[in-house]
Coordinates of C-alpha atoms in Angstrom, one line a residue:
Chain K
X42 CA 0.0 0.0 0.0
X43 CA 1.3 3.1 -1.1
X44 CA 1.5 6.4 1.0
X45 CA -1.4 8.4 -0.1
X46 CA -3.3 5.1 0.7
X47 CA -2.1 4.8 4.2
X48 CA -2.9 8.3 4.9
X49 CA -6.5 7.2 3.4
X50 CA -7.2 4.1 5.0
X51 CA -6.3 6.0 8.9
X52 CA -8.3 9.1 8.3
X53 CA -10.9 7.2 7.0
X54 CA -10.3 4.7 9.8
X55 CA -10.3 7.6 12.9
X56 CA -13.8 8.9 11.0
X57 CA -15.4 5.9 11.7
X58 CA -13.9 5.9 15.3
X59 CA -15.6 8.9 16.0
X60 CA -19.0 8.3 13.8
X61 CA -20.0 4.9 15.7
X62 CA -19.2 6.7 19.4
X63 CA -16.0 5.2 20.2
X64 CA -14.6 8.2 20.6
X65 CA -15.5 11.9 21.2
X66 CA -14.3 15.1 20.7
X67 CA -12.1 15.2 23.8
X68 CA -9.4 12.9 21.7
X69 CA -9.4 15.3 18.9
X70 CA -8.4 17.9 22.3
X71 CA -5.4 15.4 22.7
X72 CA -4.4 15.1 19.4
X73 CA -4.0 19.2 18.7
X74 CA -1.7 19.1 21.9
X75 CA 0.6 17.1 19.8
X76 CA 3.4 18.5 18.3
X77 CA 6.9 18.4 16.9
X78 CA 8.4 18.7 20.5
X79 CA 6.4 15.7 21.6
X80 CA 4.9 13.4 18.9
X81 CA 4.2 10.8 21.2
X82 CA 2.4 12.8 23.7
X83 CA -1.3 11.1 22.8
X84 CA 0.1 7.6 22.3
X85 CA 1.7 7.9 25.9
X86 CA -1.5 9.3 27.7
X87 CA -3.0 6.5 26.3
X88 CA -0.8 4.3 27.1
X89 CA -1.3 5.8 30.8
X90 CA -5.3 4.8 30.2
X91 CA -4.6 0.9 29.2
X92 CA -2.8 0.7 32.4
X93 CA -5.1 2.5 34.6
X94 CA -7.8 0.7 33.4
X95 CA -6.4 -2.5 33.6
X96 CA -5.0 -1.7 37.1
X97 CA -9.4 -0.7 37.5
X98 CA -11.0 -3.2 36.0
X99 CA -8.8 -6.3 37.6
X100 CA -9.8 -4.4 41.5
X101 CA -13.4 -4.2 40.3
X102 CA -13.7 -7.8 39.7
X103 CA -12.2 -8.8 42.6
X104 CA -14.0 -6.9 44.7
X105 CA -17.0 -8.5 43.0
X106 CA -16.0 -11.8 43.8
X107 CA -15.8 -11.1 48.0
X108 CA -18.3 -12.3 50.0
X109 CA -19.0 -8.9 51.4
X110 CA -18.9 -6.0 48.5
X111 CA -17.4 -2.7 49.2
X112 CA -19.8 -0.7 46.8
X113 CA -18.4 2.4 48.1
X114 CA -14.6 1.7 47.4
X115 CA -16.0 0.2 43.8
X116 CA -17.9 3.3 43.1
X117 CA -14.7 5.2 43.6
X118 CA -12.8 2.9 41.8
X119 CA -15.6 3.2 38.4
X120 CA -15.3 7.1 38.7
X121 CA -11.7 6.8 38.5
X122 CA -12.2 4.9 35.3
X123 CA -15.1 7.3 34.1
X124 CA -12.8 10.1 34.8
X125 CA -9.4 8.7 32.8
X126 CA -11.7 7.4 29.9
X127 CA -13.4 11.0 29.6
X128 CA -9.8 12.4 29.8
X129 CA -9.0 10.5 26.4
X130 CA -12.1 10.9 24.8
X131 CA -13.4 6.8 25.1
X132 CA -16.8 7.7 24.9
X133 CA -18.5 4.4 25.0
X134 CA -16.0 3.3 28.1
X135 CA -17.3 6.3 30.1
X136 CA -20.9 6.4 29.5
X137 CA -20.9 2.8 30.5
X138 CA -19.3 3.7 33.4
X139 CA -22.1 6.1 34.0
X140 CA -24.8 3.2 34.4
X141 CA -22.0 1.4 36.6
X142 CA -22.0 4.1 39.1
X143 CA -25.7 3.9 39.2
X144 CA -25.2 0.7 40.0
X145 CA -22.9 0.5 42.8
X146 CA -25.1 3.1 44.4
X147 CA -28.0 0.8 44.2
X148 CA -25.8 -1.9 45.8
X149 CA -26.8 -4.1 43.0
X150 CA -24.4 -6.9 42.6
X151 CA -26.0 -8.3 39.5
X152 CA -26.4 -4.6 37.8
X153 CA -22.6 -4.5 38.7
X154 CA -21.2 -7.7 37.3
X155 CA -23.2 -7.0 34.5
X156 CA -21.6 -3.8 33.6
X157 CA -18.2 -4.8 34.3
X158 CA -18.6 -7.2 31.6
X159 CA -19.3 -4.8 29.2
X160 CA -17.1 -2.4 30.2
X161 CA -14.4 -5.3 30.1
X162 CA -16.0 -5.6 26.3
X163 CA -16.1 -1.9 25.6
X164 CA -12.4 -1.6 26.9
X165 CA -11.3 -4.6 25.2
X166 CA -12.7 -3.1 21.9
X167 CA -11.4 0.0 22.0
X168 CA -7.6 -0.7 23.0
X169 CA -7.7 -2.6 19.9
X170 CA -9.5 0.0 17.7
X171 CA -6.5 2.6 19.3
X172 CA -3.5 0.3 18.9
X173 CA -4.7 -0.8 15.3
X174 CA -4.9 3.5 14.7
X175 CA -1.4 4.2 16.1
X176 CA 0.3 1.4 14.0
X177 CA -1.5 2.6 11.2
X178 CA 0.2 6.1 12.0
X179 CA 3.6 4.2 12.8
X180 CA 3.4 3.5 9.4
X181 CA 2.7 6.3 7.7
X182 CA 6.1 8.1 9.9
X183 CA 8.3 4.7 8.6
X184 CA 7.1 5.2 5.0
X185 CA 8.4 9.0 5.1
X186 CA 5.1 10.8 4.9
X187 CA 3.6 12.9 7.9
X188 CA 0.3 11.8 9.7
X189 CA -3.3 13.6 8.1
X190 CA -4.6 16.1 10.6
Chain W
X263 CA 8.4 40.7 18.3
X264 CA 8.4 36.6 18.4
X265 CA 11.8 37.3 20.0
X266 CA 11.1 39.7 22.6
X267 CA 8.0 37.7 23.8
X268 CA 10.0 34.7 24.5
X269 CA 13.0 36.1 26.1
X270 CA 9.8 37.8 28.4
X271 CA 8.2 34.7 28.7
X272 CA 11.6 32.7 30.2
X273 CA 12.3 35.7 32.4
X274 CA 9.0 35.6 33.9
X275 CA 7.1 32.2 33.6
X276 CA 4.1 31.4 35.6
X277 CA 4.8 28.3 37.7
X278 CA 1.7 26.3 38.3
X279 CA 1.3 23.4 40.5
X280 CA -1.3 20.8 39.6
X281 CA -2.9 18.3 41.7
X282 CA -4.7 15.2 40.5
X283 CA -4.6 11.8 41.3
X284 CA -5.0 10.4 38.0
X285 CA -1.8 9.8 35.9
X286 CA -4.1 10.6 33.0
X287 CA -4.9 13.9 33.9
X288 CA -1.7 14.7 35.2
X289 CA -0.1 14.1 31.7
X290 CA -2.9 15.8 30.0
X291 CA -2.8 19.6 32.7
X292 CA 1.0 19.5 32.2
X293 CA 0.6 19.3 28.6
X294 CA -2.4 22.0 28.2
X295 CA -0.2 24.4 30.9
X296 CA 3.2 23.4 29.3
X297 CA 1.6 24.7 26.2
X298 CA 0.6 27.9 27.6
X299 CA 4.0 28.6 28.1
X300 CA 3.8 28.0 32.2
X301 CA 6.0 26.0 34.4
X302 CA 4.3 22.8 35.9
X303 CA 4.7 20.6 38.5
X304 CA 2.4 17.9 39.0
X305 CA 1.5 16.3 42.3
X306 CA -0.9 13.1 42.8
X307 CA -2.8 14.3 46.1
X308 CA -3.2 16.8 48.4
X309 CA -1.1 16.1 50.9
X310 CA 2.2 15.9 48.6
X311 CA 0.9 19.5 47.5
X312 CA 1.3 21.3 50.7
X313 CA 4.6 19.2 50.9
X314 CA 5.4 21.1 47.9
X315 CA 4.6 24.0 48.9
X316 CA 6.3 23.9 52.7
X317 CA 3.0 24.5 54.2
X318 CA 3.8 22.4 57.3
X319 CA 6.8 24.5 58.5
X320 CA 5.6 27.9 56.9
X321 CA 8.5 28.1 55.2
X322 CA 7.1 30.8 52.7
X323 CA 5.6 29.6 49.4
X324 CA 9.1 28.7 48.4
X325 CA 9.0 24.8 47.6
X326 CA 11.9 22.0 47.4
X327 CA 13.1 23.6 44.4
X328 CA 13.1 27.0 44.9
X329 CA 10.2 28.0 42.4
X330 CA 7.5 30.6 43.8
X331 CA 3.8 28.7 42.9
X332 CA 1.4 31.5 41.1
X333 CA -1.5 29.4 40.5
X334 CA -2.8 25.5 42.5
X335 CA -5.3 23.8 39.7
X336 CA -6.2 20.8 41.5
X337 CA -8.8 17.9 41.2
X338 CA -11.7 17.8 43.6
X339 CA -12.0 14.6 44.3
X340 CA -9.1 12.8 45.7
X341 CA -8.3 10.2 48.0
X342 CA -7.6 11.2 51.2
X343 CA -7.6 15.0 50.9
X344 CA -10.1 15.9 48.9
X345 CA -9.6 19.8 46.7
X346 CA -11.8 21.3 48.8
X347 CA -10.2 20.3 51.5
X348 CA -6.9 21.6 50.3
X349 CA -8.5 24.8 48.9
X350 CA -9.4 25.1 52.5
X351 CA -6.1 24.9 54.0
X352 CA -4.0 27.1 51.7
X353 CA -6.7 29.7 51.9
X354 CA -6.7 29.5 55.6
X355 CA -2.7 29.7 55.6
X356 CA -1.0 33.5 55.8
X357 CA 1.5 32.6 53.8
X358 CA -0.2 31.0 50.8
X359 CA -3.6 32.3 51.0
X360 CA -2.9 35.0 48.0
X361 CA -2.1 31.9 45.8
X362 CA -5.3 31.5 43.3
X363 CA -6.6 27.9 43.6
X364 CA -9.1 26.4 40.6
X365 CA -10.8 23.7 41.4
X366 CA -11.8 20.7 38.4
X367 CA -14.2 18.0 38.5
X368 CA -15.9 15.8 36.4
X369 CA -19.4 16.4 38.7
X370 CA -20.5 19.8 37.9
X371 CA -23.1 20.2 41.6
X372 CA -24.6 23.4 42.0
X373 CA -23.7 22.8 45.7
X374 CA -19.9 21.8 45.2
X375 CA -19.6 24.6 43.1
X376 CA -21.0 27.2 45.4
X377 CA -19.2 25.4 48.2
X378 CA -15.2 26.1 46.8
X379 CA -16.2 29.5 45.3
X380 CA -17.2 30.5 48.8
X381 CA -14.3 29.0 50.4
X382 CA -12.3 31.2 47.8
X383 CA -11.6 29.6 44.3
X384 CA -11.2 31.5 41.2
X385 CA -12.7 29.1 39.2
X386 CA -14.7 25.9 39.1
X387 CA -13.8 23.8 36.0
X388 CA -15.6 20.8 34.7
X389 CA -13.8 17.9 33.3
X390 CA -12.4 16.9 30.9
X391 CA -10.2 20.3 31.3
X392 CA -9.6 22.2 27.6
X393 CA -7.2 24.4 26.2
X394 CA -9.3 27.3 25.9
X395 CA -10.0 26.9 29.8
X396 CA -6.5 26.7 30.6
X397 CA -6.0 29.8 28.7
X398 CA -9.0 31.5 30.6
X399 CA -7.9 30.6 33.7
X400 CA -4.4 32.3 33.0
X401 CA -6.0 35.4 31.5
X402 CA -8.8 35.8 34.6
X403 CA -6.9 34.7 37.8
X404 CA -2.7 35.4 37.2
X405 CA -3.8 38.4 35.6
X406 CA -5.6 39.2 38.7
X407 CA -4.0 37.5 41.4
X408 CA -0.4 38.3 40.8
X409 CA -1.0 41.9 40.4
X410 CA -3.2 42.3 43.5
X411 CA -0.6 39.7 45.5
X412 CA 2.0 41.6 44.4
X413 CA 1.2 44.8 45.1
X414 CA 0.2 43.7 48.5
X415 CA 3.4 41.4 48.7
X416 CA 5.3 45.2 48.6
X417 CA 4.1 46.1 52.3
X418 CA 5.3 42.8 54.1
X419 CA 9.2 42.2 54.1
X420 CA 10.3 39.7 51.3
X421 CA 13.2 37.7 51.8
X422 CA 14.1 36.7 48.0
X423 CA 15.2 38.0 45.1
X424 CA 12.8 36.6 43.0
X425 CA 9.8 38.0 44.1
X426 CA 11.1 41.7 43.1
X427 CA 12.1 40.2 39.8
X428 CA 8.9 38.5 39.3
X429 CA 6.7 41.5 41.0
X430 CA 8.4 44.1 38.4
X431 CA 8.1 41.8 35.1
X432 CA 4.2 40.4 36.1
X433 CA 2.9 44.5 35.0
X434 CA 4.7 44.2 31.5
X435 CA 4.8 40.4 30.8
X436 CA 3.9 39.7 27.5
X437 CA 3.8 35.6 27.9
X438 CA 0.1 35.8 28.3
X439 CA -1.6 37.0 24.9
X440 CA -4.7 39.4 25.4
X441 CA -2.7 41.2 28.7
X442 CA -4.2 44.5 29.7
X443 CA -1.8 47.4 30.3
X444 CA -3.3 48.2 33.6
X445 CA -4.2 45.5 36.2
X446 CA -7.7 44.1 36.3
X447 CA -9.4 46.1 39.1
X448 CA -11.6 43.3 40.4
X449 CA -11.1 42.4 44.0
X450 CA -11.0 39.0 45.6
X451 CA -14.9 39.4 46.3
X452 CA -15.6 40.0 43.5
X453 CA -14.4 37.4 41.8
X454 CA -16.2 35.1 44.0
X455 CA -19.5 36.6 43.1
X456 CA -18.6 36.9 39.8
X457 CA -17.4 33.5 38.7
X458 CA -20.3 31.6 39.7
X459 CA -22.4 32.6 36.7
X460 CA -19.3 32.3 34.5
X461 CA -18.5 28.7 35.4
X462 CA -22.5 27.7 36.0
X463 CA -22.6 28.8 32.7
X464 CA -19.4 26.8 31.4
X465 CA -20.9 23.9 33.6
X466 CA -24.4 24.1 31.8
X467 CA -22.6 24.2 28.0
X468 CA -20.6 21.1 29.5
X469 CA -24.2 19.6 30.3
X470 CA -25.0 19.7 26.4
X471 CA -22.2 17.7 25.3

């Protein structure tokens, strides 16, 4: 695939991202942040955000899995993961977490493991849709030509 | 011109100390205050701030490296110290009380608002935090703050250097953009009664997204 092509395929490729609600105009914020002093800056906040969540989302199914449930400590935990996945502009991720909080606050443990699942889902999805983007990028820097705005 | 702005800018460069406990956000302030020309350090809770600052021993608003803070933006809620909570204490410390403190959060309650304005924010911001904020809050509260501080700074005895330095280039720095000649002549109180409708109204645009 030739330059012009790659430079095609990822702008129609982030377009999509941001037309089915994966992401939202907070990662557009990111991305004019980024400049020629620091061109990695929006791959290493989210970077930051795979580990956070990860870090999250392992604590919120063990605490799932206790015999008594902390709902308070997991509700902090879920608006620690609504906050990081606004920050980046995972839209799906953080409304989700928006019906989790609701959630904890209702003490309901089924409500709860059912979110986490699909916050595990939505998460799963869009660290792949975000690492399939950046190599996509990678590639346009290694084939010489300068990534579409 | 371009020249001249940044030799003003390095001479005189607003040092900011952000608080949040998210490594996210942390990354994300430092860049949008990096970028607006400011010196950052970034702390992940409110207990290493007033470490930072020296609060415990009064030590002045010198910190561990010898950099004067102008301007605390710090999450609200935290583990352990919540912002409020540290609003509270640096507002009810003599020695750092003239420092403006903005508050963020990604709840934007009427209550909480009205809560940290009263206890003496400049500003209530609603997460996710955007350039054009960061670039408000320079223009509303250094603007603001450091002249008033300053000129009040004059009448007690300063020990350093740097405040004289910083005091004489703050009226003619050019690092901020839209700078007005003549200080802003809002007082503290004002600004308390003021803000409220500007960030209710920034919190109810925030609502539509």
């Amino acid at each position: 695939m030739d330059l012009v092509q790659l430079q095609r395929q990822l702008v129609d490729y982030r377009t999509s991202l941001y037309h089915e609600g994966f992401l939202d105009e907070q990662f557009t914020q990111l991305q004019s942040l980024q400049d020629e002093n620091n061109p990695d800056f929006v791959v290493e906040v989210v970077s930051l955000f795979f580990e956070d969540s990860e870090r999250l989302l392992n604590e919120l199914s063990k605490a799932l899995e206790q015999q008594v449930i902390d709902f308070k400590r997991m509700d902090a935990q879920v608006h620690q993961l609504k906050g990081s996945s606004s920050s980046i502009g995972a839209h799906r991720v953080q409304k989700l977490c928006i019906v989790f909080r609701n959630y904890c606050e209702a003490q309901n443990v089924e409500g709860c493991l059912k979110c986490l699942q699909q916050v595990k889902h939505e998460y799963g999805i869009i660290k792949t849709k975000l690492e399939s983007m950046f190599q996509l990028e990678q590639q346009i820097l290694n084939a010489g030509g300068s990534i579409p705005v | 011109m371009e020249v001249a702005g940044e030799v003003l800018a390095s001479e005189f460069q607003l040092h900011v100390l952000a608080v949040d406990d998210s490594h996210v956000d942390r990354k994300v302030i430092e860049k949008l205050l990096k970028i607006s020309s400011c010196k950052v350090t970034t702390v992940e809770s409110g207990a290493r701030a007033l470490q930072f600052l020296g609060l415990d021993e009064e030590k002045g608003s010198l910190g561990f490296n010898g950099l004067k803070v102008n301007l605390i933006m710090t999450d609200y809620s935290m583990p352990g110290m919540t912002g409020y909570e540290l609003l509270k204490k640096i507002k009810r410390s003599s020695a750092f009380r003239e420092i403006p403190v903005v508050i963020m959060s990604s709840e934007n309650i009427l209550t909480r608002i009205d809560s940290c304005l009263e206890e003496g924010a400049e500003e209530f911001l609603v997460k996710p935090v955007k350039l054009s904020d960061v670039k408000r809050v320079m223009n509303d509260c250094i603007m603001r703050g450091e002249t008033e501080g300053n000129n009040r700074r004059r009448v007690d005895k300063r020990k350093f250097e740097d405040d004289n330095h910083a005091s004489s280039s703050s009226s003619s720095s050019s690092s901020i953009p839209s700078s007005p000649s003549s200080p802003l002549p809002s007082s503290p109180s004002t600004a308390a009664t003021s803000s409220p409708l500007h960030s209710l109204k920034r919190a109810k645009l925030r609502d539509h997204n």
